[in-house]
Amino acid sequence: MEIQKEIQKETKNSQDTGPVFPDFDQNLKIQGISLKRGKTLTCQINLGLLCNQVCKHCHLSAGPDRREIMDLNTINQVIQFQKKIGCEVVDITGGAPEMNPHLPVLIEEMAGVTNILMLRSNLSALYDANDPALLDLLVKHRVTIVSSLPSLNLSQTDAQRGEGVFDKSIKALKQINDMGYGKKGSGLVLDLVSNPAGAFMPAPQATAEKRFRKVLKDKWGIVFNQLFTFANMPLGRFERWLKKKGNYDAYLNSLWKGFNPCTVDGLMCRHLISIAWDGYLYDCDFNLAARLPKGNLKTHVSEIEKIDFENQNIAVGNHCYACTAGSGFT
Ligand code: SF4
């Protein structure tokens, strides 16, 4: 809770007083920490920046006007990559992956070459897709659905994500619950992700999960497996919003003050490879948004012959402070 109080105190004043934090890489040096890649366990595939929503916190600035989506040729290169690397988890994200017409091909192919296949959905895109064949495919391959649901409040959600999003999200959750998702013994996992409405830290995960479980069940009969809470990443649309409000430096200063060295070992960039819609590799999805290529070297997925990423450097920026504040991001 300390870091949350700190951020609220720092950002209460809308005028930035300028940065006092050292750059993230300098801070690692000061702390005597070396951040290197470990074994690559997760292959995250960003199917594009096209999205049906224009969320205020989106670190990728995704939206309906974005045209960047992964084409079939790149999807085939990604499938070949996973066949070589054999990651335990394949995590499909966007934008809204449902808006990429090649999503079913990717699911069919990846289902046979990974232990856990995950699809990230903003829920309203799943509802808008109105595609029973896609839903059947998710069930057939036991695809884990990870859904973003920032708040249990209609007006708060719609203010952050767009008018009508909350209603559609609830309808989509009911629909996938009816198919068995989130229900004990079904083997169909439904996880939720919640993030704060503004420049503050999320509530502790266990507390938020308890509240979401009760309210969703009591009001709509909705069940789910786990809830994850994440801080907003100071990139993309959220970065622009922070700067417009004069809160960017204050937010970063607070994240820096909350730096927790114990989070470094578990950072997602140590065990994940992120593949952008154009096939280029990143250490994580946030670096993709910041256009910081994997290890600061631009590499295309088609160039990789074998996986020898262990002990390689990880590209970092000041947005990394959001991953290491308090109990961490990942
Ligand atoms: S934002 Fe930085 S610390 Fe966080 S996962 Fe990416 S590279 Fe690692």
mmCIF file with all atom_site columns, C-alpha atoms and ligand atoms in Angstrom, residues 24 35 233 267-270 283-287 314-317 319-321 323-324 329-330, ligand 1:
data_model
loop_
_atom_site.group_PDB
_atom_site.id
_atom_site.type_symbol
_atom_site.label_atom_id
_atom_site.label_alt_id
_atom_site.label_comp_id
_atom_site.label_asym_id
_atom_site.label_entity_id
_atom_site.label_seq_id
_atom_site.pdbx_PDB_ins_code
_atom_site.Cartn_x
_atom_site.Cartn_y
_atom_site.Cartn_z
_atom_site.occupancy
_atom_site.B_iso_or_equiv
_atom_site.pdbx_formal_charge
_atom_site.auth_seq_id
_atom_site.auth_comp_id
_atom_site.auth_asym_id
_atom_site.auth_atom_id
_atom_site.pdbx_PDB_model_num
ATOM   1  C  CA  . PHE A 1 24  ? 16.234 2.484   -15.320 1.00 0.00 ? 24  PHE A CA  1
ATOM   2  C  CA  . LEU A 1 35  ? 19.160 -8.169  -15.911 1.00 0.00 ? 35  LEU A CA  1
ATOM   3  C  CA  . MET A 1 233 ? 2.387  1.228   -18.260 1.00 0.00 ? 233 MET A CA  1
ATOM   4  C  CA  . LEU A 1 267 ? 10.239 -10.175 -14.650 1.00 0.00 ? 267 LEU A CA  1
ATOM   5  C  CA  . MET A 1 268 ? 8.422  -11.473 -17.703 1.00 0.00 ? 268 MET A CA  1
ATOM   6  C  CA  . CYS A 1 269 ? 11.160 -10.296 -20.074 1.00 0.00 ? 269 CYS A CA  1
ATOM   7  C  CA  . ARG A 1 270 ? 13.491 -12.928 -18.618 1.00 0.00 ? 270 ARG A CA  1
ATOM   8  C  CA  . ASP A 1 283 ? 11.869 -8.818  -24.914 1.00 0.00 ? 283 ASP A CA  1
ATOM   9  C  CA  . CYS A 1 284 ? 8.278  -7.999  -23.946 1.00 0.00 ? 284 CYS A CA  1
ATOM   10 C  CA  . ASP A 1 285 ? 5.088  -6.404  -25.262 1.00 0.00 ? 285 ASP A CA  1
ATOM   11 C  CA  . PHE A 1 286 ? 5.924  -3.114  -23.509 1.00 0.00 ? 286 PHE A CA  1
ATOM   12 C  CA  . ASN A 1 287 ? 9.214  -2.859  -25.350 1.00 0.00 ? 287 ASN A CA  1
ATOM   13 C  CA  . ILE A 1 314 ? 17.413 -7.303  -22.186 1.00 0.00 ? 314 ILE A CA  1
ATOM   14 C  CA  . ALA A 1 315 ? 16.533 -3.898  -23.647 1.00 0.00 ? 315 ALA A CA  1
ATOM   15 C  CA  . VAL A 1 316 ? 15.184 -1.597  -20.933 1.00 0.00 ? 316 VAL A CA  1
ATOM   16 C  CA  . GLY A 1 317 ? 13.630 1.872   -20.687 1.00 0.00 ? 317 GLY A CA  1
ATOM   17 C  CA  . HIS A 1 319 ? 8.752  2.330   -18.440 1.00 0.00 ? 319 HIS A CA  1
ATOM   18 C  CA  . CYS A 1 320 ? 10.382 -0.735  -16.779 1.00 0.00 ? 320 CYS A CA  1
ATOM   19 C  CA  . TYR A 1 321 ? 9.872  1.029   -13.438 1.00 0.00 ? 321 TYR A CA  1
ATOM   20 C  CA  . CYS A 1 323 ? 7.293  -3.655  -13.620 1.00 0.00 ? 323 CYS A CA  1
ATOM   21 C  CA  . THR A 1 324 ? 9.477  -3.310  -10.553 1.00 0.00 ? 324 THR A CA  1
ATOM   22 C  CA  . PHE A 1 329 ? 4.058  -6.474  -12.531 1.00 0.00 ? 329 PHE A CA  1
ATOM   23 C  CA  . THR A 1 330 ? 4.574  -10.016 -13.629 1.00 0.00 ? 330 THR A CA  1
HETATM 24 S  S1  . SF4 B 2 .   ? 8.947  -3.400  -19.439 1.00 0.00 ? 1   SF4 B S1  1
HETATM 25 FE FE1 . SF4 B 2 .   ? 11.134 -3.689  -18.906 1.00 0.00 ? 1   SF4 B FE1 1
HETATM 26 S  S2  . SF4 B 2 .   ? 11.174 -4.753  -16.926 1.00 0.00 ? 1   SF4 B S2  1
HETATM 27 FE FE2 . SF4 B 2 .   ? 9.079  -4.927  -17.781 1.00 0.00 ? 1   SF4 B FE2 1
HETATM 28 S  S3  . SF4 B 2 .   ? 9.055  -6.862  -18.820 1.00 0.00 ? 1   SF4 B S3  1
HETATM 29 FE FE3 . SF4 B 2 .   ? 9.604  -5.313  -20.351 1.00 0.00 ? 1   SF4 B FE3 1
HETATM 30 S  S4  . SF4 B 2 .   ? 11.863 -5.170  -20.360 1.00 0.00 ? 1   SF4 B S4  1
HETATM 31 FE FE4 . SF4 B 2 .   ? 11.242 -6.306  -18.509 1.00 0.00 ? 1   SF4 B FE4 1
#
